[in-house]
Amino acid sequence: MDNLTSRYSVLLVEGLQVTPQSSQLTFIFLLMAYVFVMVSNIGILIQISAEKSLHQPMHILFCHLPVSDIMGATVLIPRLLKDLLTDPSERYITYVECVFQAFFTHLYGTTSNTILMIMAFDRYVAICNPLRYPTIMSNKMMVKLSAGAWIAAVVPVSILIGLSVRLSHCRSVIQNHSCDNPSLFKLSCENTVINNVYGLTFTVVLLTSSLGWVLLTYIRIAMVCIKSKNKATNSKAIKTCSTHLAVYVIMQICGFVPIFLHRFPAYVESRKFGNVMFHVIPPGLNPIIYGLQAKEIRQRMLKLYSGKRAKIREKPGKKGRVDSFESMTASWWLDPFL
């Protein structure tokens, strides 16, 4: 078995099955999506880090989401871009690289749930216990919640990948567009019952705990809003929760599609496409949804935008046209979020 293991230290990745014409369009789409994901998420992180007024528990906890999204996009898209420019017979990857890709792929999927769970707790405390919020959401609590979200993801994912790495492998082809845990243990000719049982248990526990926790917090929030007669407070609570809920629902839908299609071998390419979208859509939409709905972040963006427009306005010969454009743009861009 040791000889078989060392023989296939380099693996061949099946990749996306697209025509030469489609591969060019796919490459352009993925490249544009990746650039947008990186710029928008890094921009949000820089804004929150640089602006002292944004150093609040809600925004600090939110910082973990862009980090996770950057990780999720980076672990998959650059490799796909490279494979799209490479002949299918030459899409090689080392076994070590494959293991790392599988680890961070599953880590991204897990942290997407655990981070949104701690953000749901933050919203629960803010709405249901507003007077105790500063006391409960202290710096010590934020460190505990943040560490808990990542530890709860790193430990089970490490065990998941470790169970596959322990196996010897007798195959050298990754029958997928990228490396993940099933792709790893399918390289082996040994018994993989433990891998399947642990993987299924891990998925069920993660999704059940995530859905259960979010559902519980929103039921408690809804009860508080129903009992409260303050329309302004209820409106603010609904607006805040709708942002978190939109991000959570989008993430769950994008994550459930490839899991569901995995049960239907006839839709292999659709499953691959669905998995790619899981690494593209949530990371691309999250900074838009949270960045524009969060009042403080939106005001910071408006301040930066106004500063740039003011500099342009100072240029001679363009004052009237710039003022008109600015007023038109501000009314179109900001009205939906005010």
CSV table of N, CA and C in Angstrom, one decimal, residues 258-322:
chain,number,residue,atom,x,y,z
A,258,PRO,N,-25.7,21.9,-4.4
A,258,PRO,CA,-24.7,20.9,-4.7
A,258,PRO,C,-24.9,19.6,-3.9
A,259,ILE,N,-25.3,19.8,-2.6
A,259,ILE,CA,-25.5,18.6,-1.8
A,259,ILE,C,-26.7,17.8,-2.3
A,260,PHE,N,-27.7,18.5,-2.7
A,260,PHE,CA,-28.9,17.8,-3.2
A,260,PHE,C,-28.6,17.1,-4.6
A,261,LEU,N,-27.9,17.8,-5.5
A,261,LEU,CA,-27.6,17.2,-6.8
A,261,LEU,C,-26.5,16.1,-6.7
A,262,HIS,N,-25.8,16.0,-5.6
A,262,HIS,CA,-24.8,15.0,-5.4
A,262,HIS,C,-25.5,13.6,-5.4
A,263,ARG,N,-26.8,13.6,-5.1
A,263,ARG,CA,-27.6,12.3,-5.0
A,263,ARG,C,-28.0,11.9,-6.4
A,264,PHE,N,-27.8,12.7,-7.4
A,264,PHE,CA,-28.2,12.4,-8.8
A,264,PHE,C,-27.0,12.4,-9.7
A,265,PRO,N,-26.5,11.2,-10.0
A,265,PRO,CA,-25.3,11.1,-10.8
A,265,PRO,C,-25.4,11.7,-12.2
A,266,ALA,N,-26.7,11.8,-12.7
A,266,ALA,CA,-26.9,12.3,-14.1
A,266,ALA,C,-26.7,13.8,-14.1
A,267,TYR,N,-26.7,14.5,-13.0
A,267,TYR,CA,-26.5,15.9,-13.0
A,267,TYR,C,-25.1,16.3,-12.4
A,268,VAL,N,-24.1,15.6,-12.8
A,268,VAL,CA,-22.8,15.8,-12.3
A,268,VAL,C,-22.3,17.3,-12.6
A,269,GLU,N,-22.5,17.7,-13.9
A,269,GLU,CA,-22.0,19.0,-14.3
A,269,GLU,C,-22.8,20.1,-13.6
A,270,SER,N,-24.1,19.9,-13.4
A,270,SER,CA,-24.9,20.8,-12.7
A,270,SER,C,-24.5,21.0,-11.2
A,271,ARG,N,-24.1,19.8,-10.6
A,271,ARG,CA,-23.6,19.9,-9.3
A,271,ARG,C,-22.3,20.7,-9.2
A,272,LYS,N,-21.4,20.5,-10.2
A,272,LYS,CA,-20.1,21.2,-10.2
A,272,LYS,C,-20.4,22.7,-10.3
A,273,PHE,N,-21.3,23.1,-11.2
A,273,PHE,CA,-21.7,24.5,-11.4
A,273,PHE,C,-22.3,25.0,-10.1
A,274,GLY,N,-23.1,24.3,-9.4
A,274,GLY,CA,-23.7,24.7,-8.2
A,274,GLY,C,-22.7,24.9,-7.1
A,275,ASN,N,-21.7,24.0,-7.0
A,275,ASN,CA,-20.6,24.2,-6.1
A,275,ASN,C,-19.8,25.4,-6.3
A,276,VAL,N,-19.5,25.7,-7.6
A,276,VAL,CA,-18.8,26.9,-8.0
A,276,VAL,C,-19.6,28.2,-7.5
A,277,MET,N,-20.9,28.2,-7.7
A,277,MET,CA,-21.7,29.3,-7.4
A,277,MET,C,-21.7,29.5,-5.8
A,278,PHE,N,-21.6,28.4,-5.1
A,278,PHE,CA,-21.5,28.5,-3.6
A,278,PHE,C,-20.3,29.3,-3.2
A,279,HIS,N,-19.2,29.3,-4.0
A,279,HIS,CA,-18.0,30.0,-3.7
A,279,HIS,C,-18.0,31.4,-4.4
A,280,VAL,N,-19.0,31.7,-5.2
A,280,VAL,CA,-19.1,33.0,-5.9
A,280,VAL,C,-20.2,33.9,-5.4
A,281,ILE,N,-21.4,33.3,-5.3
A,281,ILE,CA,-22.6,34.2,-5.0
A,281,ILE,C,-22.6,34.7,-3.6
A,282,PRO,N,-22.5,33.9,-2.5
A,282,PRO,CA,-22.5,34.5,-1.2
A,282,PRO,C,-21.3,35.5,-0.9
A,283,PRO,N,-20.0,35.1,-1.3
A,283,PRO,CA,-19.0,36.1,-1.1
A,283,PRO,C,-19.2,37.4,-1.9
A,284,GLY,N,-19.9,37.3,-3.0
A,284,GLY,CA,-20.1,38.5,-3.8
A,284,GLY,C,-21.3,39.4,-3.3
A,285,LEU,N,-22.3,38.7,-2.8
A,285,LEU,CA,-23.5,39.4,-2.3
A,285,LEU,C,-23.4,39.9,-0.9
A,286,ASN,N,-22.6,39.2,0.0
A,286,ASN,CA,-22.5,39.5,1.4
A,286,ASN,C,-22.1,41.0,1.6
A,287,PRO,N,-21.0,41.4,1.0
A,287,PRO,CA,-20.5,42.8,1.2
A,287,PRO,C,-21.5,43.8,0.7
A,288,ILE,N,-22.3,43.5,-0.3
A,288,ILE,CA,-23.3,44.4,-0.9
A,288,ILE,C,-24.5,44.5,0.1
A,289,ILE,N,-25.0,43.4,0.6
A,289,ILE,CA,-26.1,43.4,1.5
A,289,ILE,C,-25.8,44.0,2.8
A,290,TYR,N,-24.6,43.6,3.4
A,290,TYR,CA,-24.3,44.1,4.7
A,290,TYR,C,-23.7,45.5,4.6
A,291,GLY,N,-22.9,45.8,3.6
A,291,GLY,CA,-22.2,47.1,3.5
A,291,GLY,C,-23.2,48.2,3.2
A,292,LEU,N,-24.2,47.9,2.4
A,292,LEU,CA,-25.2,49.0,2.1
A,292,LEU,C,-26.3,49.1,3.1
A,293,GLN,N,-26.6,48.0,3.8
A,293,GLN,CA,-27.7,48.1,4.8
A,293,GLN,C,-27.2,48.6,6.1
A,294,ALA,N,-26.0,48.4,6.4
A,294,ALA,CA,-25.4,48.9,7.7
A,294,ALA,C,-25.3,50.4,7.6
A,295,LYS,N,-26.0,51.1,8.5
A,295,LYS,CA,-26.0,52.6,8.4
A,295,LYS,C,-24.6,53.2,8.5
A,296,GLU,N,-23.8,52.7,9.5
A,296,GLU,CA,-22.5,53.3,9.7
A,296,GLU,C,-21.6,53.1,8.5
A,297,ILE,N,-21.6,51.9,8.0
A,297,ILE,CA,-20.8,51.6,6.8
A,297,ILE,C,-21.2,52.4,5.6
A,298,ARG,N,-22.5,52.4,5.4
A,298,ARG,CA,-23.1,53.2,4.3
A,298,ARG,C,-22.7,54.7,4.4
A,299,GLN,N,-22.8,55.2,5.6
A,299,GLN,CA,-22.4,56.6,5.7
A,299,GLN,C,-20.9,56.9,5.4
A,300,ARG,N,-20.1,55.9,5.8
A,300,ARG,CA,-18.7,56.0,5.6
A,300,ARG,C,-18.4,56.0,4.1
A,301,MET,N,-19.1,55.1,3.3
A,301,MET,CA,-19.0,55.0,1.9
A,301,MET,C,-19.5,56.3,1.2
A,302,LEU,N,-20.6,56.8,1.7
A,302,LEU,CA,-21.1,58.1,1.2
A,302,LEU,C,-20.1,59.2,1.4
A,303,LYS,N,-19.4,59.2,2.6
A,303,LYS,CA,-18.5,60.3,2.9
A,303,LYS,C,-17.3,60.2,1.9
A,304,LEU,N,-16.8,59.0,1.7
A,304,LEU,CA,-15.7,58.8,0.7
A,304,LEU,C,-16.1,59.2,-0.7
A,305,TYR,N,-17.4,58.8,-1.1
A,305,TYR,CA,-17.9,59.2,-2.4
A,305,TYR,C,-18.0,60.7,-2.5
A,306,SER,N,-18.6,61.3,-1.5
A,306,SER,CA,-18.8,62.8,-1.6
A,306,SER,C,-17.4,63.5,-1.7
A,307,GLY,N,-16.4,63.0,-0.9
A,307,GLY,CA,-15.1,63.6,-1.0
A,307,GLY,C,-14.5,63.6,-2.4
A,308,LYS,N,-14.7,62.4,-3.1
A,308,LYS,CA,-14.2,62.3,-4.4
A,308,LYS,C,-14.9,63.2,-5.4
A,309,ARG,N,-16.2,63.3,-5.2
A,309,ARG,CA,-17.0,64.1,-6.1
A,309,ARG,C,-16.7,65.6,-5.9
A,310,ALA,N,-16.3,66.0,-4.6
A,310,ALA,CA,-16.0,67.4,-4.3
A,310,ALA,C,-14.6,67.7,-5.0
A,311,LYS,N,-13.7,66.8,-5.1
A,311,LYS,CA,-12.4,67.0,-5.8
A,311,LYS,C,-12.7,67.2,-7.3
A,312,ILE,N,-13.6,66.4,-7.8
A,312,ILE,CA,-13.9,66.5,-9.3
A,312,ILE,C,-14.6,67.8,-9.6
A,313,ARG,N,-15.4,68.3,-8.6
A,313,ARG,CA,-16.2,69.5,-8.8
A,313,ARG,C,-15.2,70.7,-8.9
A,314,GLU,N,-14.1,70.6,-8.2
A,314,GLU,CA,-13.2,71.7,-8.2
A,314,GLU,C,-12.5,72.0,-9.5
A,315,LYS,N,-12.5,71.0,-10.4
A,315,LYS,CA,-11.9,71.1,-11.7
A,315,LYS,C,-12.7,72.1,-12.5
A,316,PRO,N,-12.1,73.1,-13.2
A,316,PRO,CA,-12.8,74.1,-14.0
A,316,PRO,C,-13.5,73.5,-15.2
A,317,GLY,N,-14.6,74.2,-15.5
A,317,GLY,CA,-15.4,73.8,-16.7
A,317,GLY,C,-16.3,72.6,-16.5
A,318,LYS,N,-16.4,72.0,-15.3
A,318,LYS,CA,-17.2,70.8,-15.1
A,318,LYS,C,-18.2,70.9,-13.9
A,319,LYS,N,-18.3,72.1,-13.4
A,319,LYS,CA,-19.1,72.3,-12.1
A,319,LYS,C,-20.5,71.9,-12.3
A,320,GLY,N,-21.2,72.5,-13.3
A,320,GLY,CA,-22.6,72.3,-13.5
A,320,GLY,C,-22.9,70.9,-13.8
A,321,ARG,N,-22.2,70.2,-14.7
A,321,ARG,CA,-22.5,68.9,-15.1
A,321,ARG,C,-22.2,67.9,-13.9
A,322,VAL,N,-21.2,68.1,-13.1
A,322,VAL,CA,-20.9,67.3,-12.0
A,322,VAL,C,-22.0,67.4,-10.9
